[in-house]
Coordinates of C-alpha atoms and ligand atoms in Angstrom, one line a residue:
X224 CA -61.2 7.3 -104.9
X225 CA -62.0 4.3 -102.7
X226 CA -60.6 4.4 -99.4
X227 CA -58.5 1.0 -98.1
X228 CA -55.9 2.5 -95.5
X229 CA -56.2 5.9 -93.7
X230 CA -52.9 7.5 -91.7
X231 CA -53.3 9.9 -89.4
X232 CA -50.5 12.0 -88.1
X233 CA -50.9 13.4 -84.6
X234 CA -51.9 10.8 -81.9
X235 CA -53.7 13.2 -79.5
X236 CA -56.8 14.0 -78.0
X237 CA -58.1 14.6 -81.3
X238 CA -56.3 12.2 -83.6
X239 CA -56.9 9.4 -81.4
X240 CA -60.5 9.2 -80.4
X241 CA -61.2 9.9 -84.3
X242 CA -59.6 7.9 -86.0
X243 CA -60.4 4.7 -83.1
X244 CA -64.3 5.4 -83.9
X245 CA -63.3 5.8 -87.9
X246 CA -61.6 2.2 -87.4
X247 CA -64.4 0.4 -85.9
X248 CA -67.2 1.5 -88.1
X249 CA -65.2 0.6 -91.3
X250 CA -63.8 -2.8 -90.9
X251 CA -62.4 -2.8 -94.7
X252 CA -60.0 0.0 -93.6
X253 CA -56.9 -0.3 -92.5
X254 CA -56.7 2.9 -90.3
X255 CA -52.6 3.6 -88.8
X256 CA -52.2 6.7 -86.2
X257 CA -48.7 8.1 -86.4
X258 CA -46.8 10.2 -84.4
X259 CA -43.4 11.5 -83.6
X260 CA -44.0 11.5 -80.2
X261 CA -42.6 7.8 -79.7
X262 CA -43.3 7.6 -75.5
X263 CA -47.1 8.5 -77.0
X264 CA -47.3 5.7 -79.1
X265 CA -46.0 3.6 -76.7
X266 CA -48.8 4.4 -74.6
X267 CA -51.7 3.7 -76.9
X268 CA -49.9 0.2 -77.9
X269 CA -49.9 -0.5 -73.8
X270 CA -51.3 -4.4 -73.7
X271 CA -53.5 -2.3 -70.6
X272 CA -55.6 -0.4 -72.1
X273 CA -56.2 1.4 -69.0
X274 CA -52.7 3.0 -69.9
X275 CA -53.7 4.6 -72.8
X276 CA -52.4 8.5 -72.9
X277 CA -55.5 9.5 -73.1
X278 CA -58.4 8.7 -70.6
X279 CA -62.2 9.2 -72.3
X280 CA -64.9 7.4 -71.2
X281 CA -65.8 4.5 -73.8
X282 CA -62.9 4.6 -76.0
X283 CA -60.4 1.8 -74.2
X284 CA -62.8 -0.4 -75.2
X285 CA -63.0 0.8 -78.9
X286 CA -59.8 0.8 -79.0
X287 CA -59.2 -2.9 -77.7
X288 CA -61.3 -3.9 -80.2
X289 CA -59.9 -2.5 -83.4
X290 CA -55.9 -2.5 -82.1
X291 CA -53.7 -4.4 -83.8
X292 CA -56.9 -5.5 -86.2
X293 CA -57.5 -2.8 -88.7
X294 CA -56.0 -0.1 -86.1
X295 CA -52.1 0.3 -85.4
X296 CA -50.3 3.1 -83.8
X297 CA -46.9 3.3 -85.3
X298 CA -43.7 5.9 -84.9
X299 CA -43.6 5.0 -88.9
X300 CA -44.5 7.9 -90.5
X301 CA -43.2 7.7 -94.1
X302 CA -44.6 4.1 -94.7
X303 CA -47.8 4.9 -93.4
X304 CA -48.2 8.0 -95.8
X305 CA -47.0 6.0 -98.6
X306 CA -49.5 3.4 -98.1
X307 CA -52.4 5.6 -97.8
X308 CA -54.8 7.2 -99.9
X309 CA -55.9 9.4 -97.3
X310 CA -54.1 11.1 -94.9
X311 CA -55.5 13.3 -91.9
X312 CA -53.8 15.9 -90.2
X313 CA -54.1 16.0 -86.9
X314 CA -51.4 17.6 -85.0
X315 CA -51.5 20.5 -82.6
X316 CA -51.7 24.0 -83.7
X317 CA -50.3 26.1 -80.7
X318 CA -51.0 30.0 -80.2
X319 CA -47.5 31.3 -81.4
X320 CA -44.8 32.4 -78.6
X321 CA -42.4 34.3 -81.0
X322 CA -42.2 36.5 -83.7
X323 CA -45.0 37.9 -85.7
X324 CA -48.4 37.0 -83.4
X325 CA -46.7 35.8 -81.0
X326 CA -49.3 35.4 -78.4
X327 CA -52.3 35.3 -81.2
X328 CA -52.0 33.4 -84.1
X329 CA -51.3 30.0 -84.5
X330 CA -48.4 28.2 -85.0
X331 CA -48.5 26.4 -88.0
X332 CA -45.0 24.9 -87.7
X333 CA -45.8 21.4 -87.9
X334 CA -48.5 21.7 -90.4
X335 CA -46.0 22.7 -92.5
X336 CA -43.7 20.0 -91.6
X337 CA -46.6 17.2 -91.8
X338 CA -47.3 19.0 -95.3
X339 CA -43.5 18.6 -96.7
X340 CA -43.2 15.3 -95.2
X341 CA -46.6 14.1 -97.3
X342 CA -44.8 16.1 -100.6
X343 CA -41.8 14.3 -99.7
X344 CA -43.0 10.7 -99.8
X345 CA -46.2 10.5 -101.6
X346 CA -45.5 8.3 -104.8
X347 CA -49.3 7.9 -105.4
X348 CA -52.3 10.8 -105.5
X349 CA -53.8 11.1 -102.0
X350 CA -56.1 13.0 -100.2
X351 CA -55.0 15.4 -97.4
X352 CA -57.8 15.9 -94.7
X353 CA -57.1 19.0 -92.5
X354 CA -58.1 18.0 -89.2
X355 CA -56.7 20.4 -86.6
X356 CA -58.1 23.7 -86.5
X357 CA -56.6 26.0 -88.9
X358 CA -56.9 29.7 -90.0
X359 CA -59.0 30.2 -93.0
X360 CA -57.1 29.7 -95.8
X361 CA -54.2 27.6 -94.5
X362 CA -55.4 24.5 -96.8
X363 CA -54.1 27.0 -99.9
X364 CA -50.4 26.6 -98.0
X365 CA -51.0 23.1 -97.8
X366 CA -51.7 23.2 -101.1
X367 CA -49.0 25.2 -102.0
X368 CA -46.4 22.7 -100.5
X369 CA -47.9 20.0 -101.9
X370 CA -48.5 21.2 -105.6
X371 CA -44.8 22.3 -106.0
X372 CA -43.2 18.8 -105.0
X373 CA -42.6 18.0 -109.2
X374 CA -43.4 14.6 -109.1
X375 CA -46.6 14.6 -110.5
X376 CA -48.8 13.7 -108.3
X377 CA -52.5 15.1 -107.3
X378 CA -53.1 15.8 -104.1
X379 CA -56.8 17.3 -103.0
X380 CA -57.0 19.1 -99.7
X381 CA -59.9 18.9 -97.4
X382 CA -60.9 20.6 -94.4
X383 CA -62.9 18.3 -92.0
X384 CA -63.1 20.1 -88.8
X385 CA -63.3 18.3 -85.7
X386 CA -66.6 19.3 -83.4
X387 CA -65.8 16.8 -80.7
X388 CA -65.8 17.8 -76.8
X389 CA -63.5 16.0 -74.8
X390 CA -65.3 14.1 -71.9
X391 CA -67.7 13.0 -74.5
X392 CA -65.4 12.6 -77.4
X393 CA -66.5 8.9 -78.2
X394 CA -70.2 9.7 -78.2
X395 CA -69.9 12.9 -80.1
X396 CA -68.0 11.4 -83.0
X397 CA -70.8 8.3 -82.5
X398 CA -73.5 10.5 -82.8
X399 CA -72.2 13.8 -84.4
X400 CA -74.8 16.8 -85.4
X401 CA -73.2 17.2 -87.8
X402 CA -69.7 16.6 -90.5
X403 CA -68.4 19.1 -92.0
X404 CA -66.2 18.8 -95.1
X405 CA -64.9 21.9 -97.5
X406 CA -63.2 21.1 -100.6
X407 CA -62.9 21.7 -104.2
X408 CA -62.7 18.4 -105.4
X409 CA -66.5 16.5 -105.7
X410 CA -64.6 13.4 -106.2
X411 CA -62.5 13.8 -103.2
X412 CA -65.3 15.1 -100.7
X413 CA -67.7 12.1 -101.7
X414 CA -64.4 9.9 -100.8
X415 CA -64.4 11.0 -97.0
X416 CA -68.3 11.4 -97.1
X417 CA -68.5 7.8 -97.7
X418 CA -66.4 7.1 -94.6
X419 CA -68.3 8.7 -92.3
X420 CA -71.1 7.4 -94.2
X421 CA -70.4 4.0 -92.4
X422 CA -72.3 5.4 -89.4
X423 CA -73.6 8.9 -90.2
X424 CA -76.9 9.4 -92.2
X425 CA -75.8 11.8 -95.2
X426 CA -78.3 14.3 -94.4
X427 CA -75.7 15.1 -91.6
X428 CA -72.8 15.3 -93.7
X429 CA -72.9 18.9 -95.0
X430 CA -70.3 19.3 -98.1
X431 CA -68.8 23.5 -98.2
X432 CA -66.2 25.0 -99.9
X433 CA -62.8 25.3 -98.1
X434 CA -63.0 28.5 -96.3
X435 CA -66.3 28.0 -95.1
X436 CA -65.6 24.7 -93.4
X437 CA -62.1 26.0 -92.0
X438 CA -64.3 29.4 -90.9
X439 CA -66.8 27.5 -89.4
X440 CA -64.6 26.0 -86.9
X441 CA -63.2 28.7 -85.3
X442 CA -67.1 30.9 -85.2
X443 CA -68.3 27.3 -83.6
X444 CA -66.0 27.4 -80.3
X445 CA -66.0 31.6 -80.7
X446 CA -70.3 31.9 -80.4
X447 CA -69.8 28.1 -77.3
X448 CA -66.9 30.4 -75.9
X449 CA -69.6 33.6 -76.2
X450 CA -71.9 31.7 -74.4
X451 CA -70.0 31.1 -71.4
X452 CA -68.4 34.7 -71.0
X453 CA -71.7 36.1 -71.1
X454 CA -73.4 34.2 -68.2
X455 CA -70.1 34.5 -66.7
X456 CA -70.9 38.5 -67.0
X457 CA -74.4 37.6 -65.5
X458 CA -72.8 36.0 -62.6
X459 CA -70.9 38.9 -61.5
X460 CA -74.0 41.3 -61.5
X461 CA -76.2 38.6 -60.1
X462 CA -73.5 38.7 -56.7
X463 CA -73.8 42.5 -56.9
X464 CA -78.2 42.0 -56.9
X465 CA -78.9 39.5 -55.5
X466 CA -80.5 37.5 -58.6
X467 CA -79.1 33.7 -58.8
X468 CA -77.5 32.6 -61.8
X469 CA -78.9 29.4 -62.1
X470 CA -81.7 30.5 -62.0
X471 CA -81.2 33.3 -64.7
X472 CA -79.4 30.7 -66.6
X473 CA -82.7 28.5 -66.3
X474 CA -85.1 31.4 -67.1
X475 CA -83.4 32.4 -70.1
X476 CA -82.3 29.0 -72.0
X477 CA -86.0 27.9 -71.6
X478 CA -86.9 30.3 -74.4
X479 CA -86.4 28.0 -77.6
X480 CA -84.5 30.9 -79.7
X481 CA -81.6 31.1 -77.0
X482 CA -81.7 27.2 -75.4
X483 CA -80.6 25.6 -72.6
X484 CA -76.8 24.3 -73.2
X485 CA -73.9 26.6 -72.6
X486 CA -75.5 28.8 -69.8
X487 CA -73.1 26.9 -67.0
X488 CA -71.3 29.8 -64.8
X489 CA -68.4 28.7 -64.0
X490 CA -64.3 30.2 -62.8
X491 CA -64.0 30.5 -66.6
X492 CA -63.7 28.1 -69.6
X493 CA -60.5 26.4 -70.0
X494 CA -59.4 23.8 -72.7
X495 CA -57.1 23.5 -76.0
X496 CA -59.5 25.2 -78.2
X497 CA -61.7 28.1 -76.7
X498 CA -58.8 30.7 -76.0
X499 CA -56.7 29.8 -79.0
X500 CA -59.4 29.8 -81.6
X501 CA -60.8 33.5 -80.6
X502 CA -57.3 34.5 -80.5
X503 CA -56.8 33.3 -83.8
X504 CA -60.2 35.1 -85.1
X505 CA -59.1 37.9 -83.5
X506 CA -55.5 38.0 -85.4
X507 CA -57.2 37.5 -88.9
X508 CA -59.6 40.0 -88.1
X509 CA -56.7 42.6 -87.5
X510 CA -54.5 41.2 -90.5
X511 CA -57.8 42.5 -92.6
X512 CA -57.9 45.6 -90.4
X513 CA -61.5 44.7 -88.9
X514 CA -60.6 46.3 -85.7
X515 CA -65.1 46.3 -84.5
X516 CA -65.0 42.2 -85.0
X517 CA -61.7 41.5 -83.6
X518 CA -62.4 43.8 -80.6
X519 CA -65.8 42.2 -80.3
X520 CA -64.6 38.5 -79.8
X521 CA -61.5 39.8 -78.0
X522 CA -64.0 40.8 -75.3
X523 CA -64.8 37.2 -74.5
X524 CA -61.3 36.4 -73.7
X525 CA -60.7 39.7 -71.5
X526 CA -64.1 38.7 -70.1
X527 CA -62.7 34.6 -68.6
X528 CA -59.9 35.9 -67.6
X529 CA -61.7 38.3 -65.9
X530 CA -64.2 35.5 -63.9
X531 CA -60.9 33.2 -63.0
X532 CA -59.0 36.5 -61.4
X533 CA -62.5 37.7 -60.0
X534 CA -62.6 34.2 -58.6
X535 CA -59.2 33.9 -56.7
X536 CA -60.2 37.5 -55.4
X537 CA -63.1 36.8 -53.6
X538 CA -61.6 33.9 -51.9
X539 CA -58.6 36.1 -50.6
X540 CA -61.1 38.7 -49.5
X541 CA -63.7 36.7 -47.7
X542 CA -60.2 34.8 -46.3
X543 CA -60.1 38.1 -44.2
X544 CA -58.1 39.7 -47.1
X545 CA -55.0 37.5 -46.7
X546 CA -54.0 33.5 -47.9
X547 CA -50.8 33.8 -46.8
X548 CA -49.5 30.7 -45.3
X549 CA -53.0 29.3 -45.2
X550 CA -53.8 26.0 -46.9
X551 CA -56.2 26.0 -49.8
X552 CA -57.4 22.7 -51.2
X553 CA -58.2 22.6 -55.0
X554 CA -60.2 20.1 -56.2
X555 CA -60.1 19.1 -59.3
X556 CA -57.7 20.2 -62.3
X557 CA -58.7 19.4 -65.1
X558 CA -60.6 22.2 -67.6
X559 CA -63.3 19.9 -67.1
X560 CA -64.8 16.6 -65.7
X561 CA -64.0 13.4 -67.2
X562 CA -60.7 13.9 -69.1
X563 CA -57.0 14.3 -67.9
X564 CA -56.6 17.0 -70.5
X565 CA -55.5 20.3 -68.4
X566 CA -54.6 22.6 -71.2
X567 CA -55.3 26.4 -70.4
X568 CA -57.6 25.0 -66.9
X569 CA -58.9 27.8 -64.9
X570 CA -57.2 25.8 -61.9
X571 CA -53.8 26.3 -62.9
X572 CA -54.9 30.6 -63.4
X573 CA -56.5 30.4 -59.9
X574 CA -54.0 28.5 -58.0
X575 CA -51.3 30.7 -59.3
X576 CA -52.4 34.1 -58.5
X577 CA -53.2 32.4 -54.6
X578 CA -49.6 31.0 -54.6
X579 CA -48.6 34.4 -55.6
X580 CA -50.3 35.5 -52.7
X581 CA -48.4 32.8 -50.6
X582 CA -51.2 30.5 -49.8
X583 CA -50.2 26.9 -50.0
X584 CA -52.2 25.0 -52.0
X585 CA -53.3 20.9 -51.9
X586 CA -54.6 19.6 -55.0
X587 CA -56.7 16.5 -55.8
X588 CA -57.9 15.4 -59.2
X589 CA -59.2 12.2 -60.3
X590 CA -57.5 11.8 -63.5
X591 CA -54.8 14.3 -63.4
X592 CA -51.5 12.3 -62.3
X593 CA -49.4 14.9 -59.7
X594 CA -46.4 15.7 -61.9
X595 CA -49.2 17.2 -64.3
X596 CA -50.0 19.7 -61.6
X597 CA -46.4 21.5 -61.2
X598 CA -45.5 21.1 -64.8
X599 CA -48.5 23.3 -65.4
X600 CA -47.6 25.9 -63.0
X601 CA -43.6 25.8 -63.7
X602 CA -44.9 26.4 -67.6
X603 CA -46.0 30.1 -66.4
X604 CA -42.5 31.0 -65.4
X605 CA -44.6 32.7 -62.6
X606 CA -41.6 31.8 -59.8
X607 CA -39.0 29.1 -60.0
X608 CA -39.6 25.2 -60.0
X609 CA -38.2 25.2 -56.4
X610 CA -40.7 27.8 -55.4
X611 CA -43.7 26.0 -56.6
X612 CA -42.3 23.0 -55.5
X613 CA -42.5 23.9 -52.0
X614 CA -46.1 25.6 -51.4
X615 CA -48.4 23.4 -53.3
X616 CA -48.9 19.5 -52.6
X617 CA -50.8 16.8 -54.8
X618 CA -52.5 14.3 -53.0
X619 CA -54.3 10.5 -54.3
X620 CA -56.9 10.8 -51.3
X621 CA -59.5 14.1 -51.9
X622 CA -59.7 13.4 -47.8
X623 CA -55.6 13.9 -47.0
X624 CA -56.4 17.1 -49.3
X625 CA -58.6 18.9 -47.7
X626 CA -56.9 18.1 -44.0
X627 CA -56.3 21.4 -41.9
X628 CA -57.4 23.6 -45.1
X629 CA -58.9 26.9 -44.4
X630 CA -60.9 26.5 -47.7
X631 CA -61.5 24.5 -50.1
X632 CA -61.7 25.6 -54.1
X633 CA -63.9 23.1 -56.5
X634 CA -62.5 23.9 -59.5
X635 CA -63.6 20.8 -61.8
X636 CA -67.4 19.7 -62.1
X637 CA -66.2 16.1 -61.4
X638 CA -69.5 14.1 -60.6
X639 CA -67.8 12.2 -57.5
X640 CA -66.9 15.3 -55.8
X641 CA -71.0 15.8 -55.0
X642 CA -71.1 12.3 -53.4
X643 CA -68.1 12.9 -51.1
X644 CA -68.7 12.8 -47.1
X645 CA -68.6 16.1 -47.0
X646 CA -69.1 16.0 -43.3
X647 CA -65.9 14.0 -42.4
X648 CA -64.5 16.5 -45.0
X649 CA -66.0 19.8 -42.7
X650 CA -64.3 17.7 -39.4
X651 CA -60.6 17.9 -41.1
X652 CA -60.7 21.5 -42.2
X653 CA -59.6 24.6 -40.2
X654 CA -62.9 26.6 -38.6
X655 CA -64.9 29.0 -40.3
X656 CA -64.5 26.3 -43.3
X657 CA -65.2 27.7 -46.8
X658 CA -66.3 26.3 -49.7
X659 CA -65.6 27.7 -52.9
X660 CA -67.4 26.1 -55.5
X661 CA -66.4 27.5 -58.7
X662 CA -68.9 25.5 -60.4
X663 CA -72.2 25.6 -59.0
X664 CA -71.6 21.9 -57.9
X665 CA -72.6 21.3 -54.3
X666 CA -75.9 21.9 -52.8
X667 CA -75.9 25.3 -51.1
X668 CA -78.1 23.9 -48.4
X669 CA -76.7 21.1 -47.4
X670 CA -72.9 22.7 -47.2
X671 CA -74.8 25.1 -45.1
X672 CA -76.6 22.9 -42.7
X673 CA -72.9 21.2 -41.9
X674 CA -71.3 24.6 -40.9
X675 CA -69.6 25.2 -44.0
X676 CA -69.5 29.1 -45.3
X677 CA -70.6 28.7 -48.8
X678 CA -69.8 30.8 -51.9
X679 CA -70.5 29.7 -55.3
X680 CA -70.9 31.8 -58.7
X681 CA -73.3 34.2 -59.3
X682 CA -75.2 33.7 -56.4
Ligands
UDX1667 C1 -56.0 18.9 -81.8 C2 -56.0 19.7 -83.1 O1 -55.1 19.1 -84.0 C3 -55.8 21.1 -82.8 O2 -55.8 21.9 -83.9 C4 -57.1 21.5 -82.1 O3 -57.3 22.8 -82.0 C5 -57.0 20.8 -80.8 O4 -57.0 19.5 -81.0 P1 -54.9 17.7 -80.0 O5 -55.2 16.3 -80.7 O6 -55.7 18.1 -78.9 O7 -54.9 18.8 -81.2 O8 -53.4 17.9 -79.7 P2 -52.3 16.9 -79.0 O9 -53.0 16.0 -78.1 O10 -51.2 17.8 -78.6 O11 -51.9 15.9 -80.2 C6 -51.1 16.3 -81.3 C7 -50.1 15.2 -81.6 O12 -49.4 15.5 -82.8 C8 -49.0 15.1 -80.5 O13 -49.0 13.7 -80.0 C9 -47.7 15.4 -81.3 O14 -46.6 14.6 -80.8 C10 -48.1 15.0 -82.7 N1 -47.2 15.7 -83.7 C11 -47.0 17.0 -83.6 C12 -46.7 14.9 -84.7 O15 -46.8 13.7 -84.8 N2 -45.9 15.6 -85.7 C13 -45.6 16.9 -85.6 O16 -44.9 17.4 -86.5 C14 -46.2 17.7 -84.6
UDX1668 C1 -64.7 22.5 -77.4 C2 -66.0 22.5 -78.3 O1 -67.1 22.2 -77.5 C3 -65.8 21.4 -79.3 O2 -66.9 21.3 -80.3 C4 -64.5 21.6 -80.1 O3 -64.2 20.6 -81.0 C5 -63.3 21.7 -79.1 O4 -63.6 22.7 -78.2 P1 -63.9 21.2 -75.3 O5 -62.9 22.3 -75.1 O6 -63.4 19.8 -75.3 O7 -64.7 21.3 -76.7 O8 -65.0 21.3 -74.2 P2 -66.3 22.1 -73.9 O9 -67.3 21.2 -73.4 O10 -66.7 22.9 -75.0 O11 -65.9 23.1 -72.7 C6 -64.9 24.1 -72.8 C7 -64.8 24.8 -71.5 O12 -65.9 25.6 -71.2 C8 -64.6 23.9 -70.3 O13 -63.6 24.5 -69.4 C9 -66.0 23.9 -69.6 O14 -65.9 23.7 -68.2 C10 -66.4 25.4 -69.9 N1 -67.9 25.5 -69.9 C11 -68.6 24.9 -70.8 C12 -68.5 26.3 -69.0 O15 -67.8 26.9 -68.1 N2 -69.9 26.5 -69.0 C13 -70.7 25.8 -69.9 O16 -71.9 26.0 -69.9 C14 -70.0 25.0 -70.9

């Protein structure tokens, strides 16, 4: 089928980036995001593109470039459908907070909805792109939906899982190692290979059958996700030994068979995807009554939350076993640098187990606007709105922050926080002043050399 106009429903942190790079490398499509979000939409059609409701770096300007030429953003989701030939689906997939799973699988609620909604309009065959992560075999629901509609029409599902890490979302989509697309139709999967084929050479474009693509997904951010739990595990023994876990980290990834990426200790891996998609693994593997694989992966969710309690522990013990009424500056909140994203951040785990200690806490984040910051912790139902409300305080200025704070906590890897006076910053806090660098960010000498008590991970 050839391709003229795309729709995309979801305008996220997915949705977005995608389909802005899909826009500019083909010029001949007409590519329309669509959401029922309406304030979201809003957002990305800001004449400031500084505004947009997502911040990563390089995609304002892709997206100034394409807007309102052969990209739009639109609250019209029927038209768009209809005039498509492909549609991607790319709305969120929450774990489940009710019923059957609750707390495991994933919701599929609006998958369903964005499938009936397709069934419902479509007057012309199309082809329907899974793009959120799924559970294996959710494209034969899809298909389900769509083939008992009576009117007709074909519809050919694909699953094209999204590899993209936010932060770097525009260059991995740029330069992806690979695209993945599972289907049964040849005719369909050559269709959205020759999109991609714009930019990506074809020996990159690897072509499965449906379950493997949708599979491949969740074991991709299940063996990243391994990766970090177990030099997370490393960390803990190297504070018993004495060993540094850089430099295990180092030692290890040098050897070609293991590599050097995902080794980064850390207060525990945060995100959208990580936790959800082992959760998910772990709930299929059960629904099959594998009970060795789902315990296995379920280990590397009992180990992060492990690190991001371990964390907030050590900084109450070495805070001569109590936080109460102390300040504690947190900076950064974000799961990680360069996005405003803060879904399931070790920050918002950390700072509410030391507010459940009755420490007050001060935050500053570059990108994460203060109302973020207490909607996150209200969301825990932990204590009331009025509770949170009172011990924790968001600042613009990392310097207002950190004033009178017993400690501070570097949550977030943000680049900016190593070039900080942290001097001036030593001369504002309370004395001893700890650091607590829950990324391995700071040099351990220097903090040192200033008067700072220095703890970092796995060191
Ligand atoms: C994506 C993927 O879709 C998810 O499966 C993956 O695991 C994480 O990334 P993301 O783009 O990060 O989700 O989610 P989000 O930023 O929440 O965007 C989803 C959008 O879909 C929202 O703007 C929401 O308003 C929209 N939506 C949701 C619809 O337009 N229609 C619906 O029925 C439901
Ligand atoms: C992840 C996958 O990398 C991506 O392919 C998929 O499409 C979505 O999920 P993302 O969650 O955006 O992407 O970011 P990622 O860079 O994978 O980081 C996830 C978390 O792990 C962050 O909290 C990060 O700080 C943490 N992390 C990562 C570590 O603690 N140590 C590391 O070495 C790497």
């Amino acid at each position: 089928m050839n391709i003229t106009k795309i729709c995309c429903i979801g305008a996220g942190y997915v949705g977005g980036p995608t389909m802005a790079v899909i826009a500019k490398k083909n010029p001949n499509i007409k590519v329309t995001i669509v959401d029922i979000n309406a304030d979201r939409i809003a957002a990305w059609n800001d004449e400031d593109v500084s505004k947009l409701p997502i911040y990563e770096p390089g995609l304002a300007e892709i997206v100034q470039e394409t807007r309102h030429k052969n990209l739009f953003f639109s609250t019209e989701i029927d038209k768009a459908i209809d005039e498509s030939e492909m549609i991607f689906i790319s709305v969120n997939t929450p774990t489940k907070t009710y019923g059957k799973g609750k707390g495991m699988a994933a919701d599929l609620k609006y998958i369903e909805l964005c499938a009936r909604n397709i069934a419902d309009v479509a007057k012309t065959d199309k082809i329907v792109v899974e793009k959120s992560t799924l559970p294996v075999r959710t494209a034969e629901a899809i298909k389900s939906i769509l083939h008992h509609t009576g009117n007709k029409i074909n519809f050919h599902i694909l699953s094209n899982p999204e590899f993209l890490a936010e932060g770097t979302a525009v260059n991995d989509l740029l330069y992806p190692d690979r695209v993945l697309i599972g289907g049964e139709s040849i005719d369909a999967i050559e269709s959205l290979a020759s999109v991609y084929g714009s930019w990506v050479p074809d020996d990159k474009i690897l072509r499965t059958n449906l379950w493997s693509s949708e599979l491949s997904k969740l074991t991709a951010n299940a063996f990243l996700a391994q990766r970090v739990s177990s030099i997370n595990s490393i960390s803990e023994l190297c504070e018993q030994t004495g060993a540094d876990v850089n430099e295990v980290a180092k030692a290890i990834g040098l050897d070609s068979r293991i590599g050097p990426k995902f080794l980064k200790a850390s207060v525990g891996f945060g995100g959208s995807c990580f936790q959800k998609d082992i959760l998910n693994l772990v709930y299929i593997a059960r629904s099959y009554d594998l009970n060795e694989v789902a315990d296995y992966w379920e280990q590397v969710i009992i180990m992060n939350d492990h690190q991001k309690r371990r964390f907030a522990d050590r900084l109450i013990k070495t805070l001569y076993n109590t936080v109460s009424g102390k300040k504690i500056a947190i900076l950064g909140w974000a799961f990680k640098k360069d996005t405003n994203d803060t879904r399931e951040s070790a920050a918002i785990y950390v700072a509410d187990h030391l507010l459940s200690e009755q420490a007050q806490i001060s935050i500053f984040d570059p990108k994460v606007p203060c109302e973020k910051v207490l909607i996150d912790l209200n969301y825990l139902n932990t204590r009331t709105e009025k509770e949170n409300k009172s011990a924790t305080e968001c600042h613009q200025d990392p310097y207002e922050a950190v004033k009178d704070a017993h400690a501070v906590a570097v949550l977030t890897e943000w680049d900016e926080f190593k070039s900080y006076d942290w001097k001036a910053i030593y001369n504002k806090m309370k004395k001893p002043a700890f650091i607590f660098d829950g990324r391995n960010l700071l040099n351990k000498d220097e903090m040192n050399a200033i008067g700072f008590e220095y703890h970092a991970i796995g060191q």
